[in-house]
């Protein structure tokens, strides 16, 4: 029997039934990813397995470094074959890593390769997969998206982005996947950065205006949101370590903004006040636009300064951090609710210890005609492992209404990562199937099947309004 067989991760009769008869057939809506819209528009073809698999994938890079891999063979100037063999060297040692599972799902689903990757099979797999990459249209970007049944995806785009590739994609009849921009607040929130004033100037140029005050900044962001909204944006996304409750008047925020714009350092308190104030303003705009608000909490980024200087950001040197509790986030949501301007909200944390806090906080903000208006997001980043997903599903079920869950996202730069949706769906069916097989949930086929399909696809489509 092949390692990745039809019942992979499915332990019992009910799990197998739920996955094969309900989950497996559902399309994918990927509501948060880091795919490059230019590569989608140009229908990129990949030169070899290393490019499609290892280029830009910091999950695999971290694994290779943990095995003592030379940076030349990870992000450096080594050729594709040498990088691939370096990855093949570490994989047999990575027992228990989700990357082991993902790797073999990708080999099976996209290349029809049943071999287990290790040094002994590396050359055979390299030649077999590269031959398919060169000769099969279904392994171009458009082919991969179509083969993965990706109905829609949302990229992550800076407010200063001109969205030229999204505009071109929208006008291309041959691209069957709906590709939408996602408003990603990053640099505009990082007021402590020495590059802050440079970014504000860039934002002003993008909006064809001059940003000289906090009022100018708010007006500019509002105009950029309208631009994004016109081109299909449905959500505002934020990755921050933690949200501190730090209300301040517009006058105070103007002084803090002017200080940073002039190149002076702001204090930690001032930075927290600025973020709380600007996020509060933007959240109200999201509510007016009907956007979904997303928070990704608890990440310490670029903690290895030497490697940041050497190879740059987003290369695998981020880690989980204690978020400091939920007080600031709770007060933030409460302030918006008091004004009647709390948008639909998804709450993620990179720390699995926050599962209970996020699930119970979400349940505090409900609305009569919106199912799961505020809800805990899927197991994210370092948590999208077997145990991480399982824990998140169980916590969501115990503290909320699991049938309202909007399910999985890839959060990936790799076009082959759509097997992660399959991984999630198999695990979801296994959790619920085990509850049925052990007598903890009745074997009601009508409701079980529709519940699985809702979590895999229907809920996210309705929640975002695709």
XYZ file of C-alpha atoms in Angstrom:
466
model
C 0.000 0.000 0.000
C 1.271 3.481 -0.865
C 2.213 5.794 2.032
C -0.294 8.445 0.893
C -3.283 6.163 0.348
C -6.933 7.094 -0.001
C -7.569 6.717 3.743
C -4.519 8.694 4.920
C -5.225 10.161 8.417
C -8.714 8.632 8.435
C -8.978 6.141 11.294
C -12.569 4.905 11.305
C -15.575 4.121 9.169
C -17.307 7.471 9.734
C -14.182 9.534 9.105
C -13.656 7.804 5.777
C -17.294 8.312 4.806
C -17.292 11.996 5.739
C -14.099 12.734 3.855
C -14.684 10.745 0.668
C -18.401 11.488 0.290
C -18.504 15.105 1.488
C -15.229 16.948 2.175
C -13.060 15.845 -0.743
C -15.365 17.191 -3.449
C -15.621 20.761 -2.127
C -13.839 23.660 -3.892
C -11.271 25.774 -2.048
C -11.602 29.404 -1.003
C -8.214 30.512 0.323
C -8.978 33.704 2.245
C -5.366 34.497 3.207
C -2.230 33.635 1.262
C 1.036 35.198 0.130
C 0.969 34.129 -3.499
C 2.376 36.581 -6.033
C -0.390 37.995 -8.278
C 2.161 38.745 -11.001
C 3.021 35.033 -11.175
C -0.687 34.229 -11.405
C -1.232 36.689 -14.244
C 1.834 35.520 -16.190
C 0.943 31.840 -15.639
C 4.450 31.147 -14.379
C 6.144 27.898 -15.383
C 8.675 26.461 -12.943
C 12.109 25.359 -14.128
C 12.586 22.530 -11.648
C 11.301 20.947 -8.450
C 13.551 23.128 -6.323
C 12.019 26.338 -7.660
C 8.408 25.259 -7.219
C 9.076 23.589 -3.857
C 11.870 25.355 -1.990
C 11.938 28.900 -3.347
C 10.280 31.191 -0.794
C 9.133 28.389 1.530
C 10.427 29.366 4.968
C 8.802 26.283 6.534
C 11.227 24.055 4.635
C 14.112 26.486 5.176
C 13.692 26.311 8.957
C 13.722 22.521 8.808
C 16.928 22.487 6.783
C 18.664 24.945 9.118
C 17.639 22.894 12.147
C 19.531 20.000 10.574
C 22.687 22.078 10.316
C 22.198 22.978 6.672
C 24.507 25.521 5.052
C 22.670 28.727 4.089
C 24.140 28.425 0.586
C 21.962 25.304 0.182
C 18.875 26.998 1.607
C 18.516 30.593 0.379
C 21.959 30.957 -1.172
C 23.491 30.587 -4.609
C 23.597 26.765 -4.779
C 21.898 25.216 -7.788
C 18.444 23.637 -7.627
C 19.680 20.053 -7.509
C 21.991 20.694 -4.561
C 19.217 22.462 -2.643
C 16.809 19.624 -3.368
C 19.224 16.959 -2.185
C 19.876 18.970 0.985
C 16.129 18.905 1.648
C 15.997 15.168 0.878
C 18.737 14.633 3.475
C 16.768 16.205 6.321
C 13.295 14.838 5.545
C 13.767 11.266 6.902
C 14.867 12.802 10.214
C 11.788 15.035 10.433
C 9.471 12.431 11.965
C 6.328 14.122 13.297
C 6.753 17.290 11.239
C 3.750 18.357 9.160
C 6.262 19.139 6.396
C 6.823 15.399 6.037
C 3.120 14.909 5.390
C 2.788 17.983 3.147
C 5.791 16.946 1.057
C 4.347 13.556 0.217
C 0.844 14.884 -0.354
C 2.319 17.354 -2.854
C 4.332 14.645 -4.592
C 1.247 12.443 -4.881
C -1.372 15.044 -5.830
C 0.581 17.176 -8.294
C 3.125 14.760 -9.751
C 1.501 11.356 -9.271
C 4.639 10.271 -7.438
C 4.221 7.578 -4.775
C 7.879 7.395 -3.742
C 8.945 8.380 -0.221
C 11.548 11.147 -0.461
C 14.952 10.348 1.030
C 18.563 10.486 -0.251
C 18.141 7.111 -1.972
C 15.124 8.240 -4.006
C 16.051 11.900 -4.525
C 17.493 11.559 -8.051
C 14.595 9.444 -9.310
C 12.017 11.875 -7.880
C 13.954 14.887 -9.214
C 14.006 13.540 -12.769
C 10.401 12.270 -12.678
C 8.920 15.542 -11.356
C 11.055 17.840 -13.500
C 9.973 16.003 -16.624
C 6.354 16.698 -15.680
C 7.077 20.347 -14.862
C 8.587 20.807 -18.333
C 5.881 19.030 -20.291
C 2.535 19.344 -18.521
C 0.417 22.525 -18.680
C -1.408 21.397 -15.551
C 1.767 22.232 -13.588
C 1.828 25.880 -14.647
C 0.370 28.275 -12.076
C -3.042 28.300 -13.778
C -2.950 24.541 -14.045
C -2.074 24.070 -10.381
C -4.881 26.387 -9.241
C -7.398 24.641 -11.492
C -6.216 21.182 -10.467
C -6.473 22.192 -6.798
C -10.089 23.373 -7.326
C -9.256 26.848 -6.019
C -12.381 28.871 -6.639
C -11.050 32.056 -5.060
C -7.969 33.292 -3.232
C -7.018 36.473 -1.384
C -3.469 37.781 -1.515
C -1.802 40.111 1.016
C -1.261 43.604 -0.378
C 0.133 46.776 1.142
C -2.087 49.900 1.140
C 0.475 51.551 -1.168
C 0.173 48.797 -3.791
C -1.157 49.869 -7.189
C -2.897 46.462 -7.639
C -1.856 46.399 -11.305
C -1.665 42.609 -11.410
C -5.057 42.175 -9.791
C -6.522 44.560 -12.347
C -4.959 42.556 -15.176
C -6.110 39.243 -13.687
C -9.684 40.529 -13.399
C -9.644 41.303 -17.117
C -8.222 37.940 -18.173
C -10.941 35.573 -19.320
C -8.614 32.561 -19.146
C -7.930 32.775 -15.393
C -10.718 30.727 -13.818
C -9.751 31.377 -10.170
C -11.063 34.587 -8.635
C -8.006 36.468 -7.309
C -8.761 39.310 -4.904
C -6.493 41.762 -3.100
C -6.302 41.693 0.679
C -5.607 44.930 2.570
C -2.614 44.131 4.814
C -1.726 46.780 7.397
C 1.959 46.403 8.196
C 4.427 49.213 7.673
C 1.873 51.929 8.415
C 1.414 50.472 11.918
C 5.135 50.077 12.624
C 5.713 53.626 13.828
C 8.891 52.640 15.700
C 10.623 51.660 12.459
C 13.461 53.903 11.237
C 11.872 53.555 7.778
C 8.481 54.857 8.935
C 8.701 58.348 7.384
C 9.999 56.836 4.133
C 6.979 54.513 4.026
C 4.540 57.358 4.717
C 6.028 59.228 1.762
C 5.605 56.107 -0.401
C 1.965 55.832 0.683
C 1.394 59.484 -0.193
C 2.893 59.003 -3.654
C 0.639 55.980 -4.240
C -2.392 58.077 -3.314
C -1.144 61.129 -5.242
C -1.242 63.258 -2.121
C 0.970 64.673 0.606
C 0.694 63.184 4.103
C 1.778 65.809 6.604
C -0.526 65.116 9.552
C -2.426 62.330 11.280
C -5.615 63.676 9.691
C -3.961 63.416 6.278
C -2.991 59.831 7.056
C -6.548 58.838 7.947
C -7.955 60.524 4.851
C -5.356 58.823 2.654
C -6.044 55.394 4.110
C -9.771 55.910 3.554
C -9.155 56.709 -0.113
C -6.875 53.700 -0.499
C -9.539 51.474 1.086
C -12.053 52.737 -1.463
C -9.563 51.887 -4.224
C -9.017 48.381 -2.833
C -12.760 47.914 -2.355
C -13.427 48.884 -5.985
C -11.042 46.137 -7.052
C -12.728 43.454 -4.973
C -11.068 43.617 -1.564
C -13.136 41.975 1.175
C -10.906 42.128 4.264
C -8.478 44.130 6.376
C -5.621 42.046 7.758
C -3.195 42.796 10.599
C -0.216 40.901 11.965
C 0.885 42.324 15.328
C 2.577 40.903 18.404
C -0.184 42.144 20.714
C -2.831 44.841 20.868
C -2.527 47.129 23.886
C -5.516 49.104 25.157
C -4.154 52.630 24.840
C -6.837 55.160 23.907
C -5.662 58.663 22.984
C -7.231 61.802 21.529
C -6.697 62.820 17.917
C -4.610 65.703 19.246
C -2.286 63.315 21.053
C -2.094 61.056 18.008
C -1.232 64.035 15.817
C 1.735 64.882 18.078
C 2.943 61.256 18.076
C 2.630 61.012 14.294
C 4.457 64.319 13.756
C 7.238 63.165 16.064
C 7.778 59.954 14.098
C 7.434 61.711 10.744
C 10.190 64.090 11.816
C 12.526 61.195 12.508
C 12.322 61.287 16.304
C 11.944 58.065 18.290
C 8.557 57.397 19.853
C 8.132 55.676 23.213
C 6.535 52.264 23.644
C 3.440 53.912 25.145
C 3.176 56.332 22.218
C 3.537 53.491 19.717
C 0.748 51.558 21.453
C -1.483 54.640 21.430
C -0.852 55.197 17.735
C -1.627 51.577 16.818
C -4.760 51.443 18.956
C -6.017 54.722 17.499
C -5.257 53.948 13.859
C -6.626 50.418 14.061
C -9.805 51.739 15.694
C -10.251 54.200 12.850
C -9.628 51.595 10.147
C -11.889 49.015 11.813
C -14.809 51.426 11.604
C -14.089 51.905 7.911
C -14.068 48.124 7.448
C -17.497 47.940 9.059
C -18.832 50.603 6.687
C -17.359 48.776 3.686
C -18.606 45.371 4.855
C -15.065 43.983 5.093
C -13.924 41.188 7.392
C -11.301 42.231 9.968
C -8.498 39.754 10.693
C -5.993 39.807 13.555
C -2.899 37.586 13.661
C -1.345 37.882 17.085
C 1.732 36.754 18.926
C 4.577 36.778 16.420
C 8.066 38.050 17.127
C 9.522 38.795 13.721
C 13.115 38.706 12.515
C 14.551 37.852 15.931
C 17.943 36.895 14.447
C 19.342 40.314 13.578
C 22.520 38.925 11.998
C 20.489 36.837 9.533
C 18.070 39.705 8.897
C 21.005 41.847 7.794
C 22.441 38.996 5.741
C 19.408 37.680 3.813
C 16.469 39.951 4.724
C 12.999 39.480 6.261
C 10.483 36.645 5.752
C 13.209 34.019 5.581
C 12.267 31.860 8.581
C 13.509 33.739 11.633
C 10.184 34.504 13.316
C 8.893 32.829 16.468
C 5.923 32.481 18.774
C 5.601 35.011 21.588
C 3.405 35.410 24.649
C 0.641 37.817 23.635
C 0.186 39.255 27.120
C -3.432 38.219 27.450
C -6.577 39.382 25.696
C -7.411 42.556 27.625
C -6.357 44.989 24.891
C -8.081 43.011 22.155
C -11.247 42.629 24.236
C -11.395 46.380 24.930
C -10.747 47.111 21.257
C -13.680 44.954 20.152
C -15.860 46.354 22.927
C -15.215 49.969 21.894
C -16.224 49.161 18.328
C -19.337 47.307 19.484
C -20.401 50.267 21.621
C -20.400 52.423 18.483
C -22.206 49.768 16.461
C -19.183 49.516 14.147
C -17.681 46.112 14.919
C -17.068 44.300 11.602
C -16.998 40.546 11.150
C -13.756 39.536 12.841
C -11.377 36.573 12.724
C -8.937 36.081 15.603
C -5.723 34.080 15.159
C -2.793 33.525 17.484
C 0.518 31.869 16.804
C 0.488 30.619 20.408
C -1.721 27.555 20.927
C -2.068 28.603 24.572
C -4.391 31.355 23.315
C -6.986 28.940 21.903
C -9.279 29.152 24.922
C -8.941 32.923 25.224
C -9.746 33.526 21.560
C -12.649 31.063 21.473
C -14.280 32.494 24.582
C -13.616 36.126 23.576
C -15.224 35.523 20.195
C -18.357 34.171 21.879
C -18.770 37.491 23.718
C -19.538 39.318 20.477
C -22.427 37.726 18.644
C -25.131 39.101 16.380
C -28.629 37.820 15.784
C -28.462 37.611 11.986
C -24.747 36.753 11.516
C -23.505 33.261 12.309
C -20.099 33.342 13.920
C -19.633 37.094 13.432
C -16.519 37.105 15.618
C -14.742 33.769 15.624
C -11.478 32.057 16.342
C -9.461 31.519 13.184
C -7.949 28.236 12.078
C -4.742 26.858 13.571
C -2.213 29.297 12.143
C 1.446 29.191 11.070
C 3.377 27.135 13.643
C 0.069 25.642 14.796
C -1.027 24.207 11.452
C 0.275 20.809 12.521
C -1.716 17.651 13.202
C -1.952 18.306 16.948
C -2.347 22.080 16.489
C -5.305 21.720 14.133
C -6.864 19.043 16.301
C -6.589 21.201 19.435
C -8.051 24.238 17.666
C -11.016 22.248 16.289
C -11.775 20.749 19.691
C -11.535 24.103 21.471
C -13.754 25.765 18.861
C -16.299 22.960 19.248
C -16.296 23.081 23.038
C -16.591 26.872 23.320
C -18.568 27.835 20.212
C -20.564 26.369 17.348
C -18.230 24.272 15.212
C -20.721 24.230 12.353
C -20.082 27.983 11.871
C -16.298 27.620 11.534
C -14.960 29.022 8.210
C -12.122 26.518 8.027
C -8.641 26.452 6.555
C -6.337 28.942 4.840
C -2.879 28.317 3.360
C -0.955 31.425 4.554
C 1.652 30.299 2.024
C 3.904 31.571 -0.761
C 3.885 28.186 -2.501
C 1.402 27.239 -5.212
C 1.670 23.606 -4.137
C 0.393 24.356 -0.630
C -3.245 23.640 -1.481
C -2.772 20.096 -0.234
C -2.904 21.715 3.225
C -6.643 22.088 2.695
C -6.830 18.358 2.062
C -4.750 17.755 5.196
C -7.122 19.915 7.247
C -10.227 18.291 5.786
C -8.975 14.781 6.501
C -8.134 15.755 10.063
C -11.507 17.497 10.565
C -13.355 14.399 9.342
C -11.224 12.207 11.567
C -11.979 14.239 14.700
C -15.727 14.282 14.088
C -15.730 10.693 12.816
C -14.070 9.491 16.013
C -16.732 11.291 18.065
C -19.390 9.378 16.136
C -17.640 6.000 16.249
C -17.120 6.259 20.022
C -20.729 7.232 20.700
C -20.080 10.878 21.577
C -22.109 12.175 18.651
C -25.053 10.489 16.866
C -24.539 9.030 13.419
C -26.884 11.462 11.689
C -25.789 11.386 8.045
C -27.968 14.308 6.935
C -26.509 16.798 9.402
C -22.961 15.430 9.488
C -22.467 15.692 5.735
C -23.794 19.239 5.473
C -21.771 20.304 8.541
C -18.541 19.054 6.949
C -19.272 20.810 3.656
C -20.164 24.025 5.468
C -16.844 24.082 7.332
C -14.847 23.198 4.206
C -16.480 25.686 1.845
C -20.003 27.044 2.368
C -19.311 29.028 5.535
C -16.293 30.917 4.206
C -18.119 31.754 0.993
C -21.042 33.209 2.929
C -18.885 34.906 5.595
C -16.783 36.904 3.143
C -19.493 37.272 0.516
C -17.582 35.665 -2.368
